[in-house]
Structure formats: structure tokens, C-alpha cells
Coordinates of C-alpha atoms and ligand atoms in Angstrom, one line a residue:
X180 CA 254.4 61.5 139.7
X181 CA 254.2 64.8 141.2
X182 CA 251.1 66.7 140.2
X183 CA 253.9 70.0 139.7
X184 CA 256.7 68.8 137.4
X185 CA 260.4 70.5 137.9
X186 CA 258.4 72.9 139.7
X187 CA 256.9 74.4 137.0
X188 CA 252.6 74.6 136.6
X189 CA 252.7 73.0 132.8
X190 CA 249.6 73.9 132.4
X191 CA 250.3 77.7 133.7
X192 CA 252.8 77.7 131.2
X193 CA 251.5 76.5 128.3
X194 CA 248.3 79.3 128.8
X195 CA 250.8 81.9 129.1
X196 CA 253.3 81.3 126.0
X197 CA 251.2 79.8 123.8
X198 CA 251.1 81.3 120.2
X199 CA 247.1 81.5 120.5
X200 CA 246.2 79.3 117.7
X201 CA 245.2 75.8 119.8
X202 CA 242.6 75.3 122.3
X203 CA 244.2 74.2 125.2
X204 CA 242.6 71.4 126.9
X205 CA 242.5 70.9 130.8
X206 CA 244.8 68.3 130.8
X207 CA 248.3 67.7 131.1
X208 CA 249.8 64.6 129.4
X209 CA 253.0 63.2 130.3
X210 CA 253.1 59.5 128.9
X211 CA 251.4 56.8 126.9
X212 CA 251.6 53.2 126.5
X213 CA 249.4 51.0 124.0
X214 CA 246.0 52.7 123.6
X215 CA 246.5 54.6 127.2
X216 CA 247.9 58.2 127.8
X217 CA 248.9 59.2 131.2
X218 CA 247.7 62.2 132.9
X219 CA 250.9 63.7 135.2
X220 CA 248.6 62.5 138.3
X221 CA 248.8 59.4 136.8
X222 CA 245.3 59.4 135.9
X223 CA 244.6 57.3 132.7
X224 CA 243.0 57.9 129.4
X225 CA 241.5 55.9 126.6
X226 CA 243.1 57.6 123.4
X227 CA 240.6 57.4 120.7
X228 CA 242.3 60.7 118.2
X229 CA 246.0 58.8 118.5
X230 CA 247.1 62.6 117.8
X231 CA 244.6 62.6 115.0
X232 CA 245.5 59.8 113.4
X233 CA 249.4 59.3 114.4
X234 CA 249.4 56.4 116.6
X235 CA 248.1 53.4 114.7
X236 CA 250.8 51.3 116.3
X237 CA 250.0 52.6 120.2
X238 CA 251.8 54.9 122.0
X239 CA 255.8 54.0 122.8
X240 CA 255.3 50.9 120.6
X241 CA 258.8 48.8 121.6
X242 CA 259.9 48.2 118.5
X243 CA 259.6 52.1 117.1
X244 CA 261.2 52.9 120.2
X245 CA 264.5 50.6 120.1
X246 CA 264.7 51.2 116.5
X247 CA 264.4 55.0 117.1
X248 CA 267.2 54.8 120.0
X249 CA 269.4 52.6 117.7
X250 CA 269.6 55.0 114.7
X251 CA 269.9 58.0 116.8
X252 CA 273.2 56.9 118.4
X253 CA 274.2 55.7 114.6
X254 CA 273.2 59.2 112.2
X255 CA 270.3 61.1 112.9
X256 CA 271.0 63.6 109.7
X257 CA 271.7 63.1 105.9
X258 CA 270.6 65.5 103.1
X259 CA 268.9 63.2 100.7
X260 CA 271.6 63.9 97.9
X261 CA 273.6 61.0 99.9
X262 CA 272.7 57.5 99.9
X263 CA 271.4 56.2 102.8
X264 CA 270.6 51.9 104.4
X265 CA 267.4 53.4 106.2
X266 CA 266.1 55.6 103.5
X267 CA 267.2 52.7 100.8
X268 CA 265.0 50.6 103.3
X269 CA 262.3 52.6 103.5
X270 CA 261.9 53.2 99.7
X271 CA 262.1 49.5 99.0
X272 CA 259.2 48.8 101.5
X273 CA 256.5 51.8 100.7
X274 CA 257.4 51.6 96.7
X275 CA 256.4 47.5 97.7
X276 CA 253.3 48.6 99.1
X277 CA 251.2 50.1 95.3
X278 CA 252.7 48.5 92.9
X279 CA 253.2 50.5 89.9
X280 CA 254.4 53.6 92.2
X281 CA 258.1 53.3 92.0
X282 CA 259.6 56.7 93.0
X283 CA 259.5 58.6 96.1
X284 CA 259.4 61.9 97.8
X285 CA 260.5 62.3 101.4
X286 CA 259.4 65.1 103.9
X287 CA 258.1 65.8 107.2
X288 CA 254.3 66.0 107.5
X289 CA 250.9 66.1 105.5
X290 CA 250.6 68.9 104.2
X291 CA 254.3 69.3 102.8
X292 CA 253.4 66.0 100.7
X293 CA 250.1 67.4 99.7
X294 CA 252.2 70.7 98.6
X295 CA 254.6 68.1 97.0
X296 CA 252.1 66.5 94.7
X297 CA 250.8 69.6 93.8
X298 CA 253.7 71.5 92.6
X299 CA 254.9 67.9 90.7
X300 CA 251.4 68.0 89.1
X301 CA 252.1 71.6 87.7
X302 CA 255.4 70.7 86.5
X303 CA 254.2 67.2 85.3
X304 CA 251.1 68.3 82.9
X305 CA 252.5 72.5 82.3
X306 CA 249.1 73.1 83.8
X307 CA 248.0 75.1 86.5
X308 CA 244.5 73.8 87.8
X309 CA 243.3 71.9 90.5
X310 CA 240.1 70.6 91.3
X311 CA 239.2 69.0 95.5
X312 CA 236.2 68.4 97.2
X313 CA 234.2 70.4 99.4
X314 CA 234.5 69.5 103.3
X315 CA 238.1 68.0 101.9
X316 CA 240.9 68.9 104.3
X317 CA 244.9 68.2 103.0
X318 CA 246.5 70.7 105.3
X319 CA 247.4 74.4 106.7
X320 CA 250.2 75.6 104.5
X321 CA 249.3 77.8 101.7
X322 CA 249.3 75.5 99.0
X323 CA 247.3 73.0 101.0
X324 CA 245.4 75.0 102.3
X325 CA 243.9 76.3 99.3
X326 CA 243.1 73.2 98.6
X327 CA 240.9 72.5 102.0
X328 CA 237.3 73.6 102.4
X329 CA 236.7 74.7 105.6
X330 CA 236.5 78.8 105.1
X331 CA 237.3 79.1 109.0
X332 CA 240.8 77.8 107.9
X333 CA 241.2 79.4 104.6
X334 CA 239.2 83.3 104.7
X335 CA 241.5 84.4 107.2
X336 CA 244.6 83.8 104.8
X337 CA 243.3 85.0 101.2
X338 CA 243.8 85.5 98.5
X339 CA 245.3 81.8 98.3
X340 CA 246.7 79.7 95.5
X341 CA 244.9 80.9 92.5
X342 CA 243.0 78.3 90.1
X343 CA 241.5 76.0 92.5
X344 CA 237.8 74.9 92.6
X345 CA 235.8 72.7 94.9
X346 CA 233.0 70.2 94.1
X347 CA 230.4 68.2 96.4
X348 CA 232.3 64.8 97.0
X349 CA 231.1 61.9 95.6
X350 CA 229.3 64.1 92.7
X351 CA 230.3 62.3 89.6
X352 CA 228.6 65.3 87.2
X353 CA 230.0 67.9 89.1
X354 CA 233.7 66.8 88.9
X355 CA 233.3 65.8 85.5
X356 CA 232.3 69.4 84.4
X357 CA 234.9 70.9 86.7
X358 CA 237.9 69.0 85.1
X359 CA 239.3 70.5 81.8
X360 CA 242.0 70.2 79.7
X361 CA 243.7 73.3 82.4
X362 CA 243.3 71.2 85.0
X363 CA 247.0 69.8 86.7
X364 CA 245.4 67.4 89.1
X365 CA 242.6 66.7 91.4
X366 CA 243.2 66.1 94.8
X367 CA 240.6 63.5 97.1
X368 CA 240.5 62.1 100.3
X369 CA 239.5 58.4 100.2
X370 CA 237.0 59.1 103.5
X371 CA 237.0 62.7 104.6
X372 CA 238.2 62.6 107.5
X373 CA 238.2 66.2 109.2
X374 CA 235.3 67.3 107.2
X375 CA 233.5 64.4 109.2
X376 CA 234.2 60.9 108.2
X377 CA 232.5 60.2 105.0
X378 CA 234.0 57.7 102.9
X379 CA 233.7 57.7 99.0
X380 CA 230.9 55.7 97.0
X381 CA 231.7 52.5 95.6
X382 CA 232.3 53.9 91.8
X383 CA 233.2 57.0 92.6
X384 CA 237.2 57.5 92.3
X385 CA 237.7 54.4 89.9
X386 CA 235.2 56.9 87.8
X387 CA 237.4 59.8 88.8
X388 CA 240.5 58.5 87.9
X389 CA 238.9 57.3 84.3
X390 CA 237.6 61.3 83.3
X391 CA 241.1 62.4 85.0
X392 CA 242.6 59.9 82.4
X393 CA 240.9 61.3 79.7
X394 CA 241.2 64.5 80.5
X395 CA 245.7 64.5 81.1
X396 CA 245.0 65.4 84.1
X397 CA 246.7 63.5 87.5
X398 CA 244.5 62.0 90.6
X399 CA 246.2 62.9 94.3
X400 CA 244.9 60.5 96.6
X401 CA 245.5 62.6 99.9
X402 CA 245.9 59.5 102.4
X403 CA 247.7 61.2 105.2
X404 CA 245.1 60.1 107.7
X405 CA 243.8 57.1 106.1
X406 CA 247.0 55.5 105.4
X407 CA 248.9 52.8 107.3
X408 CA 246.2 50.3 108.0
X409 CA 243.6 52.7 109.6
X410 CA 240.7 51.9 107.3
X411 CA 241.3 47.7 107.5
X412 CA 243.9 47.7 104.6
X413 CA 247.7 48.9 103.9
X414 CA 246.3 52.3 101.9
X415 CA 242.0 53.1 102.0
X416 CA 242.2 53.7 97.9
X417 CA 242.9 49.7 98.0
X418 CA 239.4 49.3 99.1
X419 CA 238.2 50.9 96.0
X420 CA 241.6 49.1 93.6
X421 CA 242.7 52.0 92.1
X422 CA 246.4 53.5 92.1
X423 CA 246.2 57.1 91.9
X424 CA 249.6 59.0 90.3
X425 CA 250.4 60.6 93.3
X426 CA 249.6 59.2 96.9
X427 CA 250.1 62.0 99.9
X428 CA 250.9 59.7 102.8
X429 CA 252.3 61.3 106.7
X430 CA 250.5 61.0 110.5
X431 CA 251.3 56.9 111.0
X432 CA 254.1 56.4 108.5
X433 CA 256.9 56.6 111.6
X434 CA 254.8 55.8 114.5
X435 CA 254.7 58.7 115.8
X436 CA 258.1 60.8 114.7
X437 CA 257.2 63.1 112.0
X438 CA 257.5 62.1 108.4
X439 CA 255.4 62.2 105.0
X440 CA 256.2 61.0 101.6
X441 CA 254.6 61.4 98.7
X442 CA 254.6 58.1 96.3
X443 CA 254.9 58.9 92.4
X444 CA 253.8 56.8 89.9
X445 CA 255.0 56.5 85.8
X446 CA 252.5 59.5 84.4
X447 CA 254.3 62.1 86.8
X448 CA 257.0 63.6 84.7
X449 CA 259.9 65.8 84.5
X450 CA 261.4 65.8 88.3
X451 CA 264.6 67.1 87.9
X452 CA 267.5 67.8 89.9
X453 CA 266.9 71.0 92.2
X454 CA 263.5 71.5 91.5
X455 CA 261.8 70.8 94.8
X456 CA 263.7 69.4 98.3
X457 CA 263.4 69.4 102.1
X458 CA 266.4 69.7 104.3
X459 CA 265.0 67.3 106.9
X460 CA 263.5 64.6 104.2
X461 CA 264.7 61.2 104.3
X462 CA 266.4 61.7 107.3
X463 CA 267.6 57.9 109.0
X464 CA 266.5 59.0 111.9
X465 CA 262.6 59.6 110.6
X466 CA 263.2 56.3 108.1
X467 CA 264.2 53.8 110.5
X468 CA 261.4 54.7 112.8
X469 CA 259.5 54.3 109.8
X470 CA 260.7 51.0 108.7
X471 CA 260.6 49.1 112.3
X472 CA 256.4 51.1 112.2
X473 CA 256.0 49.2 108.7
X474 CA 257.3 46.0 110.1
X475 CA 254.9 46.0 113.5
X476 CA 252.2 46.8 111.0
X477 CA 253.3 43.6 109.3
X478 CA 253.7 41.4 111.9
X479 CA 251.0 42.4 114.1
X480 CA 248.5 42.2 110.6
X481 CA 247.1 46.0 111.9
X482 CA 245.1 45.9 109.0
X483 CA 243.5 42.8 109.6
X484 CA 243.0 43.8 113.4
X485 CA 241.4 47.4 111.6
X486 CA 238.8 45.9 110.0
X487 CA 238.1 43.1 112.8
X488 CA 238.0 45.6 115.6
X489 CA 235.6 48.6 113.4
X490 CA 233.1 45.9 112.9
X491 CA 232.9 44.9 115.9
X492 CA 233.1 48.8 117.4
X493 CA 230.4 50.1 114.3
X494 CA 228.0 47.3 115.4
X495 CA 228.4 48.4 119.4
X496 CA 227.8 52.0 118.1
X497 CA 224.9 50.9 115.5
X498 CA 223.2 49.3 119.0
X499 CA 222.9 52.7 121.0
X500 CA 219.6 53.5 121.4
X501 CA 219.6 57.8 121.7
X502 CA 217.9 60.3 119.8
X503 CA 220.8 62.0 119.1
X504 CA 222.2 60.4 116.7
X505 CA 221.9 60.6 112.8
X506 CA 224.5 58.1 111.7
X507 CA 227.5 55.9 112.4
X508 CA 229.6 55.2 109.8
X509 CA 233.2 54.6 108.7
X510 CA 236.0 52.1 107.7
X511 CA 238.1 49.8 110.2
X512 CA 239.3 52.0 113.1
X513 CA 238.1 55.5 111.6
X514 CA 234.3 55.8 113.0
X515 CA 232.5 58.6 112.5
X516 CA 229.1 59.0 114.7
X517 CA 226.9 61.9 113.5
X518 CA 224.5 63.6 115.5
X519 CA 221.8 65.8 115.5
X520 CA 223.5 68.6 117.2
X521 CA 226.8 70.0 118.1
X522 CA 229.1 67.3 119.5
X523 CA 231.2 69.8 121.5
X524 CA 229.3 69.0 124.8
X525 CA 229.2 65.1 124.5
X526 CA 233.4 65.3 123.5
X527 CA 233.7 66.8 126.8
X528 CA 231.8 64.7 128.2
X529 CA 233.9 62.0 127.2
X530 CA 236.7 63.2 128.3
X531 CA 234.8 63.7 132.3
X532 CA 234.8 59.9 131.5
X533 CA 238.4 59.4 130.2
X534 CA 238.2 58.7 126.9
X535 CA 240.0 61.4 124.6
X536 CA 237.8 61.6 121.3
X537 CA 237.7 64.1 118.0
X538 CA 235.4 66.4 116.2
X539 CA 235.0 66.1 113.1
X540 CA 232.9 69.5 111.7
X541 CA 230.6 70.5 114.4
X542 CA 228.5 67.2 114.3
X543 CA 230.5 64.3 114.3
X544 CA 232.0 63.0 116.9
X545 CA 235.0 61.6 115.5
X546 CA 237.0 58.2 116.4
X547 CA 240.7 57.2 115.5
X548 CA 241.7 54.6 118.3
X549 CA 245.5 53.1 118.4
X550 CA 244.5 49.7 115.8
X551 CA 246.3 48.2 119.0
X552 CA 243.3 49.1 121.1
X553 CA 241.9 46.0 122.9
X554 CA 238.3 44.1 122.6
X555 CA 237.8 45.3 126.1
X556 CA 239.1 49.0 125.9
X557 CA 236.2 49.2 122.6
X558 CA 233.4 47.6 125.3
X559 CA 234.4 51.0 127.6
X560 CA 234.5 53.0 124.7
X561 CA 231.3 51.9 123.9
X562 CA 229.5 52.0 127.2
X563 CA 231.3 55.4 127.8
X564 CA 229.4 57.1 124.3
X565 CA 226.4 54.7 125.3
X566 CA 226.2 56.3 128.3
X567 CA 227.1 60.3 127.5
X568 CA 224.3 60.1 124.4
X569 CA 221.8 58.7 126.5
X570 CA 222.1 60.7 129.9
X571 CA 221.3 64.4 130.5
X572 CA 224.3 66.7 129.7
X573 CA 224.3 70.1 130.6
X574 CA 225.7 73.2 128.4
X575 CA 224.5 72.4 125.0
Ligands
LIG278 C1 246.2 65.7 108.9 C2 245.9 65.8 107.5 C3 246.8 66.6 106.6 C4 247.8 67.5 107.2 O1 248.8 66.9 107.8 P1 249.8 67.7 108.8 O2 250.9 66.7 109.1 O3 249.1 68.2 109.9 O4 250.4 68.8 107.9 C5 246.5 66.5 105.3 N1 245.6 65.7 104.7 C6 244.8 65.0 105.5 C7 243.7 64.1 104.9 C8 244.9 65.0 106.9 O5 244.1 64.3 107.7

């Protein structure tokens, strides 16, 4: 492949008409295949972000692919107020999934379900209050957003959504004093994963869904990064075997083509006719590149492979003997390895090496491989962070 494509310097490009708001990394990417992306050199890369969290199934999965091609020569649009096979499809399979959640919302990404569940809460209870965690992240829209922690995403944007409040995670007396008899809903993640990969304590949401109970008020279980196999199971709340009344769900639902849904369980009322809608929701296109992504994850047991292949990565990572680190921890294929000081350096590092990793927060190096990664592309991840935590890096 030519280092210049069509003649143009993408690179040049993208500095030059980019809105400002991404940090553009050195590195153009044309193509991707399983666990690798391509570099336009043809230089290859070990994806562990999968786009933050997207590509559970790989990258160009077959069966995504040919399912997307299919459907897009067949309809690509229908407003949801028309039946549909692929959406009819689609509800069948993710209301099959948490039993006891039998309606669903479609739309196009994580933070429209989060803003989804929050304004069916309102209507639901006729209350206004909402109660997340601190380093919680559900998204970048103002509704969302007020919802998310980090004050380097919200201060810039106030004043926000009024009546939200934040407690520690995994602080039973601190959400139990928070939630009142105002409060619409509280919103968790089942492991934070921006705010740097911790998951929640054993008791901890079957205890918050039990005061939330009490108090008629709904849990949101915002599992737009954990969803879809990632943590070693279908959804990371089944871990813990609790069904929250809504469940924010996006990134790997359509293997990579952009789609969120929110599932709704029997305490969520009054959704009516006209009262909230997307014009690109349930679109065939987005649900049959959903359904054939929900089938691979079947057939290939993803979750299974999850939980297999994070054991076997956690216990390489547990091994590394460097004074940097602090902690390794996580669920299936979402690793979280925390060190003693900024990670920035050692990310970059990485990627001089050719593995693509995340941040997560400014010490925690943060690891969402493809679940189709393979033994021996973990063994070069491992050497790789092995190697850039034990050795000399310059620039810290
Ligand atoms: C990524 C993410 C979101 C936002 O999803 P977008 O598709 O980027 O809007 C919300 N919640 C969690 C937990 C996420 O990881």
C-alpha cells in the first residue's frame, strides 16, 4: 500500500481539519483483521482498546461483514413506527438474553441509551433525582454527562442537568444516605471502566438494587463497555445475578457499526407513544449487523474464551516483576494494570512496540483486547508490558 493514499497526506489532513477535541495519534490506520490493525505502510498492530471496547468480535469479523453487505443491498432505513424482520430479530435475541427485561429501546450509541434510561426513569417514578458514582463515566451528551465524574469532561459544560449527586463506588453507607424518596434512579457501571477498571464488590449492587427497591427508586446498570461478553459472561451484572430495570447497552452490540439499546424491565412505566424516539434507531441495517455479532458471540462461546483468556492474561500480568506497578486487576478481557505513576509514557511506549493500549485516569494502563485475540498474541502482549515496565523509559 502506498505510504500517500489518493495523493493526499491523511495524516496532514486530519491535523489541519480536525475539530480540536481528539488527540491525534502518529498513526494512520487503514485496515484490520482479527486482533490486528494495519498501518497504511502495512505495518501491523496488536489492538488491545478494540476502539474502546467495540471490537469484541475482531476487526471485519466475516459474518458481521456478509450480514452487513446483505441488508444493505436489502433496506438500510426504517423509522421504528414500521415493523421490521431484523429489528423483530434483534428484540427476540437481546430481550432472550435478562430474562425479566422484555421491552426495548433502540438508538445509536452509549450515551443516547444512558440519556434514554434517564429520561424513562423521570417519567417512570415523577421524580427528578439521580444518584452515580464518582470516577463513573456513561457518556458526553449533556444528560450523560452530568451523570460522569471526571470534572475535565463536565466543568467546561456547566451548569449541567440539575439534581444529580455522586458517591464513592462501592460505599454502601454513602449511597444509602444519598437515595431518597426524590430520587428517579441511580445509575452504576458494573467495573468502571474509564475511571480505571475497578469492578464492584461482591454485595455491593445486589445491596444497591435492595435500598433502590425500598426506596421506588430504579437501578441503571450502564453496561455499554462491559456488555457483550467482555467481562467472561453475556452482560457483567450476571456475575453479581442481579437484573437491574434499565440496562444501557452500545460499543459491541453490532460489531462495530454503531448501535445502543437500552433494555426495560416491568417496574419502568408509562412509555407512551411520542414521548422519546431516534430517527436512526432500529434501523435493519444497524440490527442485522447486530444479530449476525450476537450469533458469532454464540457460536464462537466469546464469553467463555473472556474468562479463559483474562485468566490466563491477569496471571502473565500478576508475574511482572517492576516497581511500577500497584495492581492488576479486572474481569475476562477488561484488565486494568495500575501503576505508581502516570501511564502516559509506558502507552507510548507500547505503541513504539506495536501494541495499541488505553488509559484509563492517569494511572492505569487500560486493556480491552478483540475476545478473538489469540494465546500467542496475549504472550506478546505480555512480554511487550513486561518489557516497557521493566526497562528505562525516557520522558516521564
Ligand atoms: C463508552 C461509554 C459510554 C458512552 O458511549 P458512546 O457510544 O461513546 O456515547 C457510556 N458508558 C460507558 C460505561 C462507556 O464505557
Amino acid at each position: 500500500m502506498s505510504a500517500k493514499r489518493n495523493c493526499i497526506d491523511i495524516q496532514a489532513v486530519e491535523e489541519q481539519h480536525t475539530c480540536g477535541t481528539y488527540t491525534k495519534q502518529p498513526l494512520v490506520i487503514v485496515r484490520g483483521e482479527g486482533a490486528i490493525l494495519y498501518a497504511e505502510d502495512g505495518d501491523e498492530y496488536l489492538d488491545c482498546s478494540s476502539g474502546h471496547g467495540v471490537a469484541n468480535l475482531g476487526h471485519a469479523h466475516p459474518k458481521v461483514a456478509a450480514a452487513i453487505a446483505k441488508q444493505a443491498s436489502t433496506l438500510l432505513t426504517l423509522f421504528e413506527s414500521f415493523p421490521n424482520d431484523q429489528r423483530a430479530e434483534l428484540m427476540l435475541k437481546l430481550t432472550a438474553l435478562m430474562p425479566g427485561m422484555d421491552r426495548v429501546f433502540f438508538c445509536n450509541s452509549g450515551t443516547e441509551s444512558v440519556e434514554a434510561s434517564f429520561k424513562f426513569a423521570r417519567i417512570s417514578t415523577g421524580r427528578t433525582g439521580f444518584v452515580a458514582a464518582m470516577r463513573g463515566f456513561h457518556g458526553r451528551t449533556m444528560g450523560a454527562l452530568s451523570a460522569t465524574w471526571n470534572k475535565a469532561y463536565r466543568e467546561p459544560f456547566l451548569p449541567l442537568v440539575p439534581d444529580f449527586s455522586h458517591v464513592p463506588y462501592n460505599n454502601l453507607e454513602s449511597l444509602d444516605k444519598a437515595v431518597s424518596d426524590k430520587t428517579a434512579a441511580v445509575i452504576l457501571e458494573v467495573i468502571q471502566g474509564e475511571g480505571g477498571v475497578f469492578p464492584a464488590a461482591e454485595e455491593y449492587l445486589k445491596e444497591v438494587q435492595r435500598i433502590c427497591k425500598e426506596r421506588g427508586a430504579l437501578l441503571i446498570i450502564d453496561e455499554v463497555q462491559t456488555g457483550f461478553c467482555r467481562t467472561g459472561k453475556m452482560f457483567a451484572c450476571q456475575h453479581f445475578g442481579i437484573t437491574p430495570d434499565l440496562l444501557c447497552v452500545a460499543k459491541s452490540l453490532g460489531g462495530g457499526i454503531p448501535i445502543g439499546a437500552v433494555l426495560i424491565g416491568p417496574a419502568v412505566q408509562n412509555l407512551v407513544p411520542g414521548l422519546h424516539g431516534s430517527t436512526f434507531g432500529g434501523n435493519p441495517l444497524s440490527c442485522a449487523a447486530a444479530n449476525a455479532a450476537l450469533e458469532v458471540m454464540e457460536e464462537e462461546g466469546l464469553a467463555k474464551q473472556a474468562a479463559e483468556k483474562g485468566a490466563y492474561l491477569m496471571e502473565k500480568l500478576r508475574a511482572i516483576q517492576s516497581p511500577l506497578i500497584r495492581e492488576v486487576r479486572g474481569m475476562g478481557l477488561m484488565v486494568g494494570i495500575e501503576l505508581k505513576q502516570k501511564v502516559t509514557p509506558y502507552v507510548k511506549a507500547l505503541q513504539e512496540n506495536h501494541i495499541i493500549a488505553l488509559n484509563a485516569g492517569l494511572t492505569v494502563i487500560r486493556l480491552l483486547p478483540p475476545l478473538v485475540i489469540s494465546y500467542k498474541q496475549l504472550d506478546q502482549l505480555a512480554a511487550a508490558i513486561n518489557e516497557v515496565l521493566t526497562s528505562e523509559i525516557s520522558g516521564e
